[in-house]
Coordinates of C-alpha atoms and ligand atoms in Angstrom, one line a residue:
M19 CA 26.2 -13.0 -19.2
K20 CA 29.0 -12.8 -16.4
D21 CA 28.7 -14.0 -12.8
R22 CA 30.2 -12.4 -10.1
S23 CA 33.6 -12.8 -10.6
G24 CA 33.4 -11.6 -14.4
K25 CA 33.5 -14.8 -16.3
S26 CA 31.1 -15.5 -18.7
V27 CA 28.6 -18.3 -18.1
M28 CA 25.3 -19.2 -20.0
D29 CA 22.2 -18.3 -17.6
R30 CA 19.9 -21.2 -17.2
R31 CA 17.1 -19.7 -19.6
G32 CA 20.1 -19.5 -21.9
F33 CA 21.1 -23.0 -21.7
L34 CA 17.5 -24.3 -22.0
G35 CA 17.2 -22.2 -24.9
A36 CA 19.9 -23.4 -26.8
S37 CA 18.9 -26.8 -25.9
L38 CA 15.5 -26.2 -26.9
A39 CA 16.9 -24.8 -29.9
G40 CA 18.6 -27.8 -30.8
S41 CA 16.5 -30.4 -30.2
L42 CA 13.5 -28.4 -32.3
L43 CA 16.1 -28.4 -35.1
G44 CA 16.6 -32.3 -34.6
F45 CA 19.8 -32.1 -33.8
P46 CA 21.2 -33.2 -30.6
L47 CA 23.4 -30.7 -29.4
K48 CA 26.7 -32.6 -28.7
K49 CA 26.5 -33.5 -32.3
L50 CA 26.6 -30.3 -33.6
G51 CA 30.2 -29.2 -34.8
K52 CA 29.8 -25.5 -34.0
A53 CA 27.6 -23.9 -30.9
P54 CA 24.5 -22.8 -32.7
A55 CA 23.4 -19.1 -32.0
L56 CA 21.6 -18.9 -29.1
V57 CA 18.0 -18.8 -29.4
R58 CA 16.7 -16.4 -26.3
R59 CA 13.1 -15.9 -26.4
R60 CA 12.2 -12.5 -25.0
P61 CA 9.8 -12.5 -22.1
P62 CA 6.3 -11.5 -23.3
V63 CA 5.0 -8.3 -22.3
V64 CA 2.3 -8.3 -19.6
A65 CA 0.4 -5.9 -17.5
V66 CA -2.0 -7.7 -15.0
S67 CA -4.7 -5.9 -12.9
S68 CA -7.6 -5.9 -10.7
R69 CA -11.2 -5.6 -12.4
N70 CA -11.2 -2.1 -12.2
G71 CA -7.8 -1.8 -14.2
L72 CA -9.0 -2.7 -18.2
K73 CA -7.9 1.0 -19.3
A74 CA -4.8 0.9 -16.8
V75 CA -3.4 -2.4 -18.5
E76 CA -3.7 -1.5 -21.9
R77 CA -1.9 2.2 -21.0
A78 CA 1.0 0.4 -19.3
Y79 CA 1.3 -2.5 -21.9
E80 CA 1.4 0.5 -24.6
A81 CA 4.2 2.4 -22.1
M82 CA 6.5 -0.4 -22.0
T83 CA 6.3 -1.4 -25.5
Q84 CA 7.6 2.5 -26.0
G85 CA 10.4 1.7 -23.5
K86 CA 8.9 2.5 -20.1
R87 CA 10.2 0.9 -17.1
P88 CA 7.2 -1.7 -15.7
V89 CA 7.2 0.4 -12.4
D90 CA 6.5 3.8 -14.5
A91 CA 4.3 1.8 -16.8
A92 CA 2.3 0.7 -13.9
V93 CA 2.1 4.1 -12.2
H94 CA 0.9 5.2 -15.6
G95 CA -1.5 2.8 -16.0
V96 CA -3.6 3.4 -12.9
A97 CA -3.4 7.4 -12.9
V98 CA -6.5 6.8 -14.9
V99 CA -8.3 5.1 -12.5
E100 CA -7.1 7.6 -9.8
A101 CA -8.6 10.4 -12.0
D102 CA -11.9 8.7 -12.2
P103 CA -14.5 9.8 -10.2
R104 CA -16.5 6.9 -11.3
D105 CA -14.1 4.5 -9.2
M106 CA -15.2 4.9 -5.6
S107 CA -12.1 2.9 -4.2
V108 CA -9.1 4.5 -5.5
G109 CA -8.0 8.4 -5.8
Y110 CA -10.4 11.3 -6.9
G111 CA -13.9 10.1 -5.8
G112 CA -12.5 7.4 -3.7
L113 CA -14.9 6.9 -0.5
P114 CA -13.8 8.9 2.6
N115 CA -12.7 7.9 6.1
A116 CA -15.1 8.0 9.1
D117 CA -14.7 12.0 9.3
G118 CA -15.7 12.5 5.5
V119 CA -12.1 12.9 4.6
V120 CA -10.4 11.2 1.6
E121 CA -7.2 9.3 2.7
L122 CA -5.1 7.5 0.2
D123 CA -2.7 4.5 0.1
S124 CA -0.4 3.5 -2.5
C125 CA 2.9 1.9 -3.2
V126 CA 5.3 1.1 -5.8
M127 CA 8.1 -1.7 -6.5
D128 CA 10.7 -1.9 -9.1
G129 CA 12.4 -5.3 -9.7
P130 CA 15.7 -4.1 -11.2
T131 CA 16.8 -2.0 -8.2
Q132 CA 14.8 -4.1 -5.6
L133 CA 13.8 -0.5 -4.5
A134 CA 10.4 0.6 -3.3
G135 CA 8.3 3.6 -2.2
A136 CA 4.9 4.2 -0.5
V137 CA 2.7 6.4 0.9
G138 CA -0.2 6.1 3.8
A139 CA -3.0 8.3 4.7
L140 CA -2.1 10.8 2.1
R141 CA -4.7 13.7 1.8
G142 CA -5.7 15.8 -1.2
I143 CA -3.1 14.3 -3.6
M144 CA -5.3 12.7 -6.4
H145 CA -2.3 10.7 -7.5
P146 CA -0.8 8.9 -4.6
A147 CA 1.1 6.4 -6.8
Q148 CA 3.3 9.3 -8.2
V149 CA 4.0 10.3 -4.8
A150 CA 5.0 6.7 -3.7
L151 CA 7.5 6.6 -7.3
K152 CA 9.1 10.2 -5.8
V153 CA 9.5 8.3 -2.4
M154 CA 11.2 5.8 -4.1
R155 CA 13.4 7.9 -6.4
R156 CA 14.3 10.9 -4.2
T157 CA 14.8 10.0 -0.5
D158 CA 16.5 6.8 1.1
H159 CA 13.0 5.8 3.0
V160 CA 10.3 3.2 1.6
L161 CA 7.3 4.9 3.4
L162 CA 5.7 8.3 4.3
V163 CA 2.7 9.0 6.0
G164 CA -0.2 11.6 6.9
E165 CA 1.3 14.9 6.9
G166 CA 4.9 14.3 6.2
A167 CA 3.5 12.4 3.1
L168 CA 1.4 15.6 2.2
R169 CA 4.5 18.0 2.9
F170 CA 6.9 15.9 0.8
A171 CA 4.2 15.9 -2.3
R172 CA 3.7 19.8 -1.8
M173 CA 7.8 19.8 -2.2
H174 CA 7.5 18.2 -5.2
G175 CA 4.9 20.2 -7.0
F176 CA 1.9 18.0 -6.9
K177 CA -1.3 20.2 -6.5
E178 CA -3.5 19.8 -3.6
E179 CA -7.3 19.3 -4.2
N180 CA -10.6 18.3 -2.8
L181 CA -11.2 14.8 -3.6
L182 CA -14.3 14.3 -1.9
T183 CA -16.9 14.3 -4.6
E184 CA -20.8 14.9 -4.1
R185 CA -21.4 11.3 -5.0
A186 CA -18.8 9.9 -2.3
R187 CA -20.0 12.6 0.2
K188 CA -23.5 11.2 0.2
R189 CA -22.7 7.6 0.6
W190 CA -20.4 8.6 3.6
L191 CA -23.4 10.5 5.0
R192 CA -25.6 7.3 4.5
W193 CA -23.1 5.3 6.4
R194 CA -22.8 7.9 9.5
E195 CA -26.4 8.3 9.7
G196 CA -27.0 4.7 9.7
L197 CA -24.0 3.9 11.6
S198 CA -25.4 2.9 15.1
R199 CA -29.1 3.5 16.5
R200 CA -27.6 4.6 19.8
D201 CA -25.8 7.4 18.4
D202 CA -27.0 10.7 17.6
W203 CA -27.1 10.4 13.8
V204 CA -30.6 10.0 12.4
E205 CA -31.6 8.7 8.9
P206 CA -34.5 10.2 7.3
G207 CA -37.6 9.2 8.3
E208 CA -36.2 7.1 11.4
N209 CA -37.7 10.0 13.8
D210 CA -40.9 9.3 12.4
L211 CA -43.9 6.9 14.3
G212 CA -44.0 3.5 13.2
A213 CA -40.7 3.9 11.5
P214 CA -38.3 0.6 11.6
G215 CA -36.6 0.6 14.9
D216 CA -39.3 2.0 16.8
P217 CA -40.3 -0.1 20.1
E218 CA -43.9 0.7 19.8
T219 CA -44.2 -0.9 16.6
G220 CA -42.0 -3.9 17.5
K221 CA -40.7 -3.9 13.7
K222 CA -37.0 -4.8 13.5
G223 CA -34.7 -1.8 13.1
K224 CA -32.0 -1.7 10.2
E225 CA -29.2 -4.4 10.6
E226 CA -27.2 -3.6 8.0
V227 CA -25.1 -0.4 7.4
E228 CA -23.7 1.1 4.1
P229 CA -21.8 -1.3 2.6
R230 CA -18.0 -0.6 3.1
P231 CA -15.9 -1.5 0.1
T232 CA -12.5 -2.3 -0.2
G233 CA -11.7 -1.3 -3.7
T234 CA -8.4 -0.8 -4.8
I235 CA -6.3 -1.1 -8.3
H236 CA -2.9 -3.2 -8.3
L237 CA -0.9 -3.6 -11.6
S238 CA 1.8 -5.9 -12.1
A239 CA 3.7 -5.4 -15.1
L240 CA 6.7 -7.4 -16.8
D241 CA 8.4 -6.1 -20.0
A242 CA 10.4 -7.9 -22.7
K243 CA 13.8 -6.9 -21.2
G244 CA 12.6 -9.4 -18.5
R245 CA 12.2 -6.3 -16.1
L246 CA 9.1 -6.3 -13.5
G247 CA 7.4 -3.6 -11.9
A248 CA 4.0 -2.9 -9.9
C249 CA 2.0 -0.5 -8.2
T250 CA -1.2 -0.5 -5.7
T251 CA -3.4 2.4 -5.0
T252 CA -6.4 2.9 -3.1
S253 CA -8.7 5.0 -1.3
G254 CA -8.6 2.0 1.5
L255 CA -11.5 0.4 3.3
A256 CA -14.5 2.9 3.2
F257 CA -15.4 5.1 6.1
K258 CA -12.3 3.8 8.0
I259 CA -11.0 4.9 11.3
P260 CA -9.0 8.1 10.3
G261 CA -5.2 7.2 10.1
R262 CA -6.1 3.4 9.3
V263 CA -3.6 2.1 6.6
G264 CA -4.6 -1.1 4.6
D265 CA -2.4 -3.6 3.0
S266 CA -1.9 -1.2 0.0
P267 CA 1.2 0.9 1.0
L268 CA 2.9 -1.9 2.6
I269 CA 5.6 -3.9 0.9
G270 CA 5.1 -7.5 0.8
C271 CA 1.3 -7.1 1.9
G272 CA -0.3 -4.8 -1.1
L273 CA 2.5 -6.0 -3.5
Y274 CA 5.7 -7.7 -3.7
V275 CA 8.4 -7.8 -6.3
D276 CA 11.3 -10.1 -6.9
N277 CA 12.9 -9.4 -10.3
D278 CA 14.3 -13.2 -10.4
I279 CA 11.0 -14.6 -10.1
G280 CA 7.6 -12.6 -10.3
S281 CA 5.1 -9.8 -9.4
A282 CA 2.0 -9.6 -7.3
G283 CA -0.5 -7.5 -5.7
S284 CA -3.8 -7.9 -4.0
T285 CA -7.0 -6.2 -3.3
G286 CA -9.7 -6.7 -0.9
R287 CA -9.6 -6.7 2.8
G288 CA -6.4 -5.2 3.8
E289 CA -6.2 -6.5 7.2
A290 CA -6.4 -10.3 6.3
V291 CA -3.4 -9.4 3.6
I292 CA -1.4 -7.7 6.0
L293 CA -1.9 -10.5 8.3
S294 CA -0.5 -13.2 5.9
N295 CA 2.0 -11.0 4.4
G296 CA 0.0 -11.8 1.3
S297 CA 1.9 -10.3 -1.8
S298 CA 5.4 -11.5 -0.8
S299 CA 4.1 -15.0 0.3
V300 CA 2.6 -15.4 -3.1
V301 CA 5.8 -14.8 -4.7
E302 CA 7.5 -17.0 -2.3
Q303 CA 4.9 -19.4 -3.5
M304 CA 6.0 -18.8 -7.5
R305 CA 9.6 -19.2 -6.2
Q306 CA 9.1 -22.6 -4.9
G307 CA 7.8 -23.3 -8.4
K308 CA 3.9 -22.9 -8.4
S309 CA 2.2 -21.2 -11.2
P310 CA 0.9 -17.6 -10.6
T311 CA -2.5 -18.9 -10.0
D312 CA -1.7 -21.5 -7.9
A313 CA 0.6 -19.2 -5.9
C314 CA -2.4 -17.0 -5.3
L315 CA -4.6 -19.7 -4.3
E316 CA -2.2 -21.2 -2.0
V317 CA -2.0 -18.1 0.2
L318 CA -5.7 -17.7 0.0
K319 CA -5.8 -21.2 1.5
R320 CA -3.6 -19.8 4.5
I321 CA -5.6 -16.7 5.0
A322 CA -8.8 -18.9 5.4
H323 CA -7.1 -21.1 7.8
F324 CA -5.8 -18.0 9.9
T325 CA -9.1 -16.6 9.7
R326 CA -10.8 -17.5 13.2
I327 CA -12.6 -14.5 14.8
P328 CA -16.8 -15.7 14.4
R329 CA -17.3 -12.0 13.5
L330 CA -15.1 -12.7 10.2
L331 CA -16.9 -15.9 9.1
D332 CA -19.9 -17.0 7.4
A333 CA -22.4 -19.6 8.2
K334 CA -20.3 -22.1 6.7
G335 CA -17.2 -21.2 8.6
R336 CA -15.5 -19.4 5.5
P337 CA -14.2 -15.8 5.6
N338 CA -17.1 -13.4 5.2
F339 CA -14.8 -11.2 3.1
Q340 CA -13.3 -10.7 -0.3
V341 CA -9.4 -11.0 -0.9
N342 CA -7.9 -11.1 -4.4
F343 CA -4.6 -11.9 -5.5
Y344 CA -3.0 -11.2 -9.2
A345 CA 0.3 -12.3 -10.2
V346 CA 3.0 -12.7 -12.9
N347 CA 6.4 -14.5 -13.0
K348 CA 9.1 -13.7 -14.8
K349 CA 8.2 -16.1 -17.8
G350 CA 5.3 -14.1 -18.6
E351 CA 2.9 -16.5 -17.0
F352 CA 0.0 -14.8 -15.2
G353 CA -3.1 -15.4 -13.5
A354 CA -5.6 -14.3 -10.3
A355 CA -7.4 -15.7 -7.5
A356 CA -9.9 -14.6 -4.9
F357 CA -12.1 -16.3 -2.4
Y358 CA -15.0 -16.0 -4.3
P359 CA -15.6 -15.6 -8.1
A360 CA -14.3 -12.7 -9.5
K361 CA -12.5 -11.2 -12.8
Y362 CA -9.4 -9.6 -13.5
A363 CA -7.9 -7.7 -16.2
V364 CA -4.9 -8.2 -18.3
C365 CA -2.9 -6.9 -21.6
T366 CA -0.8 -8.9 -23.7
E367 CA 0.1 -9.1 -27.2
E368 CA -3.3 -10.4 -27.6
G369 CA -4.8 -7.0 -26.6
A370 CA -6.5 -5.9 -22.9
R371 CA -9.3 -8.3 -21.6
I372 CA -11.4 -9.5 -19.1
L373 CA -10.6 -12.7 -17.3
D374 CA -12.4 -15.0 -14.4
Q375 CA -10.3 -15.3 -11.6
A376 CA -9.5 -18.7 -10.0
S377 CA -11.4 -18.9 -6.4
L378 CA -11.3 -21.1 -3.6
Y379 CA -15.0 -21.0 -3.1
K380 CA -17.4 -21.4 -5.9
R381 CA -20.2 -19.1 -4.5
R382 CA -20.7 -16.8 -1.4
Ligands
LIG1490 N1 -7.1 -3.4 -0.1 C1 -7.4 -2.2 0.5 C2 -7.3 -1.9 1.8 O1 -7.8 -2.8 2.7 O2 -7.3 -0.8 2.0

């Protein structure tokens, strides 16, 4: 390794590796006549992801072992979820905005070049992560949104298609009909005499509307050359105001990579992650020496501290929403944490598996 002036230097890892090799062999280094060959342990290959990414981490891991760069491997991995109509939080089949239109957000970041690309509120393109990758590689920009992002995708040959599945349309319609008792939308049966909400009967009307998931997939990856890369892709908050973008296309929020330190990403309530600059905060915690899991927990504590508006708090004063962080450091240590118990996916040489995340609170 060379320093900036071109002189050969031994990096810290090399030095530690050499010291370790020496002491493992039982020889204090200074007593050896000849410097031992450097024992440089390659970092393990790791792909870590949200719970919905079991298949994705497997694909990303495999791609990295075949030499793909981690950022490309991450995009390759998440493509399987973007194309899966059963996952209603990402890509094709994702839940639409308030107008019933699917709008997708995504970003990618490449550790070695420290470059990133992102798209926000992109309509009609199944693989926004691939468009984000093009933004990174084929423009001098980081983030394209809306119509501009769509035109850019068309220019690069991405196919436009209807991403709204029948299942997602029906969920959207149920949400729309249950939105408010004061609007013009009426749920089946609500116009009947004696239906809940009828002042004549005194029965209480429905308070809860259709649940509004904030799914998403994040994938952070480390290869055997110590390169880091990451990708986050989502259809965002279900039934959002058209044009709303969450944390997922924002560098530092939905993900952040520092090739000297580690990579982190998030899923869950994007507004909370934006307000805490979540993923870059996780990387900063790792820079200060925290393990990936502890780094995630530290940022969750900060978000809990910042959450003060009563409508966002439960009866115990805790956030009434979920946020998850996932992280891997340069050494290949990985972890994840959330406010409330949840699971995440990882793939290492031991294979792909689902693990429990650490959580700030034991139960909801
Ligand atoms: N974390 C996904 C979103 O809030 O859009």
